[in-house]
Coordinates of C-alpha atoms and ligand atoms in Angstrom, one line a residue:
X1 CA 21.1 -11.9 6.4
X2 CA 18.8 -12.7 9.6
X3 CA 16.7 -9.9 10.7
X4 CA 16.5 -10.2 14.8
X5 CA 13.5 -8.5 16.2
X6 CA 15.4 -6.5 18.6
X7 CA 17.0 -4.5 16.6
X8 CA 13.6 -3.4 15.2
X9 CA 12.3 -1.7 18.4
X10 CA 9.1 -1.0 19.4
X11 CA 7.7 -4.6 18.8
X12 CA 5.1 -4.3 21.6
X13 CA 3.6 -0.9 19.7
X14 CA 2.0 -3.9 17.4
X15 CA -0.8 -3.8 20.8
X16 CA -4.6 -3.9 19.0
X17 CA -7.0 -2.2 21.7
X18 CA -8.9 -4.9 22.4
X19 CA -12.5 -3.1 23.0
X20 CA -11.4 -1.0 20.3
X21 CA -11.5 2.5 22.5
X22 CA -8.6 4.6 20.8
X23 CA -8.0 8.5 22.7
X24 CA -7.6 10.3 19.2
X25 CA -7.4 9.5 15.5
X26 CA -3.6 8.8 14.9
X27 CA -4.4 6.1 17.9
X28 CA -6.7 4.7 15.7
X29 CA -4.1 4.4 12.7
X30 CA -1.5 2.3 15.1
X31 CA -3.6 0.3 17.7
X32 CA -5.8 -0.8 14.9
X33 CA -2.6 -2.6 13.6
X34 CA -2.5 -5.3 12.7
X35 CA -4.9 -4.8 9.4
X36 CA -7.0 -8.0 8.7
X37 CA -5.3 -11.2 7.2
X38 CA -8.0 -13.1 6.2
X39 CA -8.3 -16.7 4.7
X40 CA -10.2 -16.4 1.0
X41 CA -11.4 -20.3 0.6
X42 CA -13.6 -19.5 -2.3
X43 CA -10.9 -17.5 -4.2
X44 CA -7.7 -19.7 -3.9
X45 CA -7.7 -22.4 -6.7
X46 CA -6.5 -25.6 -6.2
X47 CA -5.5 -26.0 -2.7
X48 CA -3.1 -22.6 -3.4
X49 CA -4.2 -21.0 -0.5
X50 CA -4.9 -17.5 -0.2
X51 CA -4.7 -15.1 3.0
X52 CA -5.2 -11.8 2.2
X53 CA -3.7 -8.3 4.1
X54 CA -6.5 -5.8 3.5
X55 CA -4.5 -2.5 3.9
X56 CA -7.9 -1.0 3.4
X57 CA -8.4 -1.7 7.1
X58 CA -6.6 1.6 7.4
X59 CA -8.3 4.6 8.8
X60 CA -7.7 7.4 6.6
X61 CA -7.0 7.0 3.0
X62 CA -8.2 3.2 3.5
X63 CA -4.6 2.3 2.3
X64 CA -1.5 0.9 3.1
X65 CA -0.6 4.5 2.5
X66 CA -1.3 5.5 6.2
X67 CA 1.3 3.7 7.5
X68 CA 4.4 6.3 5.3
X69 CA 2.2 9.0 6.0
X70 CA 2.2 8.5 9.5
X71 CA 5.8 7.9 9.9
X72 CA 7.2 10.3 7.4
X73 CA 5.2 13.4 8.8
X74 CA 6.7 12.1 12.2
X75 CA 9.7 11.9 11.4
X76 CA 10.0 15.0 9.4
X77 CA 8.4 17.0 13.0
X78 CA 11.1 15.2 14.7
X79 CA 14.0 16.5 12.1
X80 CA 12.6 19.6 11.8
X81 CA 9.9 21.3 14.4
X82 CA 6.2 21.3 14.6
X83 CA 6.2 25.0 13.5
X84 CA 8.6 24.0 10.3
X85 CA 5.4 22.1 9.1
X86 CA 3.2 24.8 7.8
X87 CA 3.2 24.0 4.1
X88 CA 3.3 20.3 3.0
X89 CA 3.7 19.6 -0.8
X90 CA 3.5 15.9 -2.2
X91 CA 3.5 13.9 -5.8
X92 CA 0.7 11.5 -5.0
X93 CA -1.7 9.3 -6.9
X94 CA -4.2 10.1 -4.4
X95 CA -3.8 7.7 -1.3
X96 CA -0.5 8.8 0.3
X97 CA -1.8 12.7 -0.6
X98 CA -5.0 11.4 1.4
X99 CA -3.2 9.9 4.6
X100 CA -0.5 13.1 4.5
X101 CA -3.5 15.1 4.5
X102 CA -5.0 13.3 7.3
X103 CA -1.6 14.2 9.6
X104 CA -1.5 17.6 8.6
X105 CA -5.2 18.3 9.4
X106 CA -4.4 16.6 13.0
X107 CA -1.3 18.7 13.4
X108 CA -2.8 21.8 11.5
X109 CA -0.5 21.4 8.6
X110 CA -2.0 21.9 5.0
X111 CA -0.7 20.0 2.0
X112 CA -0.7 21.1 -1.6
X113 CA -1.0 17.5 -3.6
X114 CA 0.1 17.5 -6.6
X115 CA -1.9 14.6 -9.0
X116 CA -1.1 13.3 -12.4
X117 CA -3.3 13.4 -15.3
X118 CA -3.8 9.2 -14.7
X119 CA -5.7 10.2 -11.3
X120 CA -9.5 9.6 -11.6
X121 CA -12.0 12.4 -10.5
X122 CA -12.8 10.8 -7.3
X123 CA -9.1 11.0 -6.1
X124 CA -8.8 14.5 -6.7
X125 CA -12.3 15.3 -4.8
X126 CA -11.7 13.1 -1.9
X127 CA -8.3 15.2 -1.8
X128 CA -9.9 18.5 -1.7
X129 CA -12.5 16.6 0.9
X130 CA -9.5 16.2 2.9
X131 CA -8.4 19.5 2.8
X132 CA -5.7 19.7 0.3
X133 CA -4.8 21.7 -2.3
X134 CA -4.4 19.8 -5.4
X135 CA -2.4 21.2 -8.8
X136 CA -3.3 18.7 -11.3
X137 CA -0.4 18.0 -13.9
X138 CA -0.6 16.8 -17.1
X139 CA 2.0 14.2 -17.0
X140 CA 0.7 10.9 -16.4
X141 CA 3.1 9.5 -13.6
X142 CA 3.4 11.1 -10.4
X143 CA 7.0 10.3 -10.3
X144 CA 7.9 12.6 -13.4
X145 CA 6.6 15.6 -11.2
X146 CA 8.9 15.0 -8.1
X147 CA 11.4 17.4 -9.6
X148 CA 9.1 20.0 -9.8
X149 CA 7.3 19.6 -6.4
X150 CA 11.2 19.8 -4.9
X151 CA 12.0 23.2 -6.7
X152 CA 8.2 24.2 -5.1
X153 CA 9.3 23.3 -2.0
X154 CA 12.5 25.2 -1.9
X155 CA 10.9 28.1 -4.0
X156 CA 7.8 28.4 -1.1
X157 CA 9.7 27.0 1.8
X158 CA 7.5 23.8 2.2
X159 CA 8.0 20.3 3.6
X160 CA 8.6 18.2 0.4
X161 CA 8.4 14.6 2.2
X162 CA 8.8 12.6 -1.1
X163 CA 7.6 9.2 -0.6
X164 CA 9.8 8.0 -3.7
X165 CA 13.4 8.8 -1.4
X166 CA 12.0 8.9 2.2
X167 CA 13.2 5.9 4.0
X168 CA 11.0 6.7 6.6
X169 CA 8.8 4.6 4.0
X170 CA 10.7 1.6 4.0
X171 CA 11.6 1.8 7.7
X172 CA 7.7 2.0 8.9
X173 CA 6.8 -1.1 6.4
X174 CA 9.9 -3.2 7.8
X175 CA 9.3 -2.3 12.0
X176 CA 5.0 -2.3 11.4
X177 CA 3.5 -3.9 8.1
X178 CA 6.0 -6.9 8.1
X179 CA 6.4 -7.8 11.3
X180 CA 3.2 -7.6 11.7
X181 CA 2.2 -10.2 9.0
X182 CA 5.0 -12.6 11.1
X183 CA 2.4 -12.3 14.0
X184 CA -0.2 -12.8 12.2
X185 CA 1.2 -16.0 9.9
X186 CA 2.0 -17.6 13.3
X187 CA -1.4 -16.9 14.6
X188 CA -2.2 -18.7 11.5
X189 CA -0.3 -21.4 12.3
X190 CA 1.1 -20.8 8.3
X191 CA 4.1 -20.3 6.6
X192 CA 3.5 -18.5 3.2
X193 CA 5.4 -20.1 0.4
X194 CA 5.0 -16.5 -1.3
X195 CA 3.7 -13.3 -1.0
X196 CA 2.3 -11.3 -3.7
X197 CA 2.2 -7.3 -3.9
X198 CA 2.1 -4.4 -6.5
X199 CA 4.9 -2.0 -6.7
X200 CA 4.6 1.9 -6.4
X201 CA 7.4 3.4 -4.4
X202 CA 8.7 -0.4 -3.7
X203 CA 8.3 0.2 -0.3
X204 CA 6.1 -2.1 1.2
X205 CA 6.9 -4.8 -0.7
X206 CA 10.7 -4.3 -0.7
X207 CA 10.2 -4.0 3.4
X208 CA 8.8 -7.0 3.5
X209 CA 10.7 -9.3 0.7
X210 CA 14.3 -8.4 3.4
X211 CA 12.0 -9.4 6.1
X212 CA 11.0 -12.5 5.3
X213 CA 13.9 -13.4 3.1
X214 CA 15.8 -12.5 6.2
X215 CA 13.8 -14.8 8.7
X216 CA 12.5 -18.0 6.9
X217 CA 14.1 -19.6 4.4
X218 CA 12.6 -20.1 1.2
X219 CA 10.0 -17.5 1.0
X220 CA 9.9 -16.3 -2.4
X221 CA 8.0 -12.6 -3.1
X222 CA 6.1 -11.5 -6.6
X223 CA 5.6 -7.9 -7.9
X224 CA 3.0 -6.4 -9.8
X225 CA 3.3 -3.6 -12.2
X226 CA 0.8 -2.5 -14.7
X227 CA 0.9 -4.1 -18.1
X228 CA 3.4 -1.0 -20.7
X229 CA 1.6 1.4 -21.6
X230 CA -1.2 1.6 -18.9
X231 CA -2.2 2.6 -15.9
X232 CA -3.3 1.1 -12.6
X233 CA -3.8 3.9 -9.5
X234 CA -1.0 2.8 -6.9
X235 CA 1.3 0.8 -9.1
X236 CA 3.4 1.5 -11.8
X237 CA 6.4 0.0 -14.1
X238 CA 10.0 -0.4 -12.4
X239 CA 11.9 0.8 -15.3
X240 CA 9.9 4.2 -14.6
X241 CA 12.3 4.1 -11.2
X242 CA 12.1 3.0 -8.0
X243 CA 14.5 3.1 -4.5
X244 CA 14.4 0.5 -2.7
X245 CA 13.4 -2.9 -5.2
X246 CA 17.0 -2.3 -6.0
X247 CA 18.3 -3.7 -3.0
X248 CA 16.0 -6.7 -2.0
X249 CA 15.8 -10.2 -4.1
X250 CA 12.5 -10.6 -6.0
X251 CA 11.3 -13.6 -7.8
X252 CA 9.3 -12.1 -10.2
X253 CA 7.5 -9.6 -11.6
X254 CA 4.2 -9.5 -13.4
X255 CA 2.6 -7.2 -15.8
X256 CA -1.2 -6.8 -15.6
X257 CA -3.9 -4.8 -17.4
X258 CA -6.2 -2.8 -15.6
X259 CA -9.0 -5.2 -17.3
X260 CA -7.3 -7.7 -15.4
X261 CA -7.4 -5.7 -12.5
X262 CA -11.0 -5.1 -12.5
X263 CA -12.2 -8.4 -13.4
X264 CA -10.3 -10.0 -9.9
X265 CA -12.2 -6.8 -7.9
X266 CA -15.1 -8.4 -9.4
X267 CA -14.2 -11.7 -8.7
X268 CA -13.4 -11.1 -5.2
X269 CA -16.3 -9.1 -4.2
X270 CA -18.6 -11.6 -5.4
X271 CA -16.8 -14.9 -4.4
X272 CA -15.8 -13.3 -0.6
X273 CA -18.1 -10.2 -0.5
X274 CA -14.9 -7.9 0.5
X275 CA -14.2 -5.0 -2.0
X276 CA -10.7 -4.4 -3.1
X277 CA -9.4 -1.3 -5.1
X278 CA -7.8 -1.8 -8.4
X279 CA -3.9 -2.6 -7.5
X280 CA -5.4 -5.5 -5.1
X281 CA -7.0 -7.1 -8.1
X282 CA -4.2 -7.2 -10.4
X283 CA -2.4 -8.4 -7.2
X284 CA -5.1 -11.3 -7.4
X285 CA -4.7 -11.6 -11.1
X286 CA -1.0 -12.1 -10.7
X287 CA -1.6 -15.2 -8.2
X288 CA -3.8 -16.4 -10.8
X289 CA -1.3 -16.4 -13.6
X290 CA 1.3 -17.9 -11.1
X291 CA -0.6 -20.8 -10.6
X292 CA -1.8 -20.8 -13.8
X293 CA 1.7 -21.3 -15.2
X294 CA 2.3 -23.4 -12.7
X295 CA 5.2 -21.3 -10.5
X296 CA 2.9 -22.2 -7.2
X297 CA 2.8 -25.1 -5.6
X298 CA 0.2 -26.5 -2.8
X299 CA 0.2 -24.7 0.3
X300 CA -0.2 -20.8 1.6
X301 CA 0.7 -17.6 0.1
X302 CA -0.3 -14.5 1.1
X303 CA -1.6 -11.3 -0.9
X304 CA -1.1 -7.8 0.1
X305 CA -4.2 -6.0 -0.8
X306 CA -3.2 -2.0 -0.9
X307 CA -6.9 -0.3 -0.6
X308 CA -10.0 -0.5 -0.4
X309 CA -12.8 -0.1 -3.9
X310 CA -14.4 2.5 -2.8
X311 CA -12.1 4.6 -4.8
X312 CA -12.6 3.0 -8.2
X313 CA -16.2 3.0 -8.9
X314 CA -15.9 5.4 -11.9
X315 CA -13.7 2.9 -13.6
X316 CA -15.9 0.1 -12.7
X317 CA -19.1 1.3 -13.7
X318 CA -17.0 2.1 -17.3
X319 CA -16.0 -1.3 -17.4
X320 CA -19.2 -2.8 -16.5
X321 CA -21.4 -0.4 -19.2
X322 CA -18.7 -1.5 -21.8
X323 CA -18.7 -5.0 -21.2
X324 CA -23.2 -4.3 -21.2
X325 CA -22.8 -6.6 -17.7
X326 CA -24.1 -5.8 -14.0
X327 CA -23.9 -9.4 -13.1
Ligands
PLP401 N1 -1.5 0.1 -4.5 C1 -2.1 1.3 -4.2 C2 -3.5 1.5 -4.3 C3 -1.2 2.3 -3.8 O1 -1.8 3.5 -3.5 C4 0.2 2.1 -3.7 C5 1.0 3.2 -3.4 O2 0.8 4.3 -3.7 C6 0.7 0.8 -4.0 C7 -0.2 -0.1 -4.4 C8 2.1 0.6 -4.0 O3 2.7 0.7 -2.7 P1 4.2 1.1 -2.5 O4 4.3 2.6 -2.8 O5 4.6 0.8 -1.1 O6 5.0 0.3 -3.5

């Protein structure tokens, strides 16, 4: 299947101000598109080279998660009525809860997040920082409350946008985040012969796998899940269930601990001085193992980096006083 442009729409929205002068703060989410795809000489190993997308870039949860909660709270005014929007309820490990929050306190919504237990104490303060009201469950994936913040939604008469089903999701990752990185590849002057990303709803990465799977041959696209039995913030395992992964072609999937994880933040804020959150290292750790085995050949791939670190500092700080190192 070849994806034409056209029938994407809106390709000139991807318009950066230039002098960086935006007229309110949801201008700041889309003309500060494209995020950042930077080179990172000192972290690719052996002429595999590495450009990073650092979703982090993002004004309001410093995630890709702006982008869905942009678009789906549009969408969802557009289906139903500004005045509809009072009450917003959402399952959320913290950054889409952040970037909903962010709409609804433009648009004088509210929105009850509801958190799992896996969440760290920072999420759930930078939540209620936001705004939002935030049940915490004790289940430890946000997806096994979805059922429950549905029946909440008809009980109360809420808006229950549910990232897991919401195309709107896909659709603002395949006309934004993807076509965006073909702008930004030619700008390069690169064609990646992969790109790397974790998997949480599937939606950004599933976006872009039919994108560029669609438009140049070849391109092959990794997942990254957390290792069974734990847990990374953002990313989880895609037998836990996921929309979208279901009807693109991946090439692989890899399962990394949040060890891992860590140790590539660590890596990557000492080698390039840019700090990543916790899914973006395992993301890193994932190219490493790829080349490590062998998969990747010489040439470009590119890594989509979900957040920012800023975030994960409580489980760093654990991991550096277990591991006695501050070095
Ligand atoms: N990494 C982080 C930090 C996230 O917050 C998310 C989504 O919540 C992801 C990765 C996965 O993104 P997606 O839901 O598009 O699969």
């Amino acid at each position: 299947m070849f994806i034409p442009l056209d029938v994407l729409g809106f390709f000139e929205d991807i318009q950066p101000s230039m002098y960086r002068v935006f007229r309110d703060s949801e201008e700041l989410l889309y003309k500060n598109w494209p995020t950042p795809l930077v080179k990172l000489d000192r972290a690719s190993i052996r002429n595999r080279i590495v450009w990073a997308k650092l979703e982090g870039f993002n004004p309001w949860s410093m995630s890709v998660k702006d982008r869905i909660g942009w678009s789906m709270y549009r969408k969802s005014v557009e289906a139903y009525g500004r005045s509809k929007l009072k009450l917003l309820v959402e399952s959320t490990s913290t950054n889409t809860g952040l970037a909903i929050a962010a709409m609804a306190n433009i648009y004088g919504s509210k929105l009850r997040a509801y958190i799992p237990s896996t969440v760290s104490e920072t999420g759930e303060l930078l939540l209620k920082i936001f705004g939002a009201e935030v049940i915490r469950s004790s289940k430890p994936l946000t997806v096994e409350l979805i059922d429950e913040v549905e029946e909440v939604a008809k009980r109360e008469g809420a808006i229950h946008l549910n990232q897991f089903y919401n195309d709107a999701n896909f659709e603002v990752h395949l006309r934004y985040t993807a076509k965006e990185l073909e702008l930004q590849i030619r700008e390069a002057g690169i064609v990646p012969k992969a790109i790397i990303g974790g998997l949480g709803t599937s939606g950004h990465i599933s976006a872009i796998a039919l994108y560029f799977k669609s438009r140049f041959k070849g391109i092959k696209v990794y997942g990254i899940v957390p290792r069974a039995g734990t847990a990374i913030q953002g990313i989880r395992r895609i037998e836990s269930g996921m929309k979208w992964i279901h009807h693109i072609e991946i090439d692989g999937v890899l399962d990394i601990s949040p060890e891992e994880a860590i140790q590539s933040v660590l890596h990557i804020v000492r080698r390039e001085g840019i700090f990543i959150g916790l899914s973006s290292g395992a993301i890193y750790t994932g190219y490493k193992k790829l080349v490590e085995n062998g998969v990747l050949d010489e040439g470009h791939y590119v890594l989509i980096f979900p957040d920012h670190g800023y975030k994960y500092v409580e489980q760093i700080q654990k991991y550096l006083n277990a591991n006695n190192t501050n070095t």
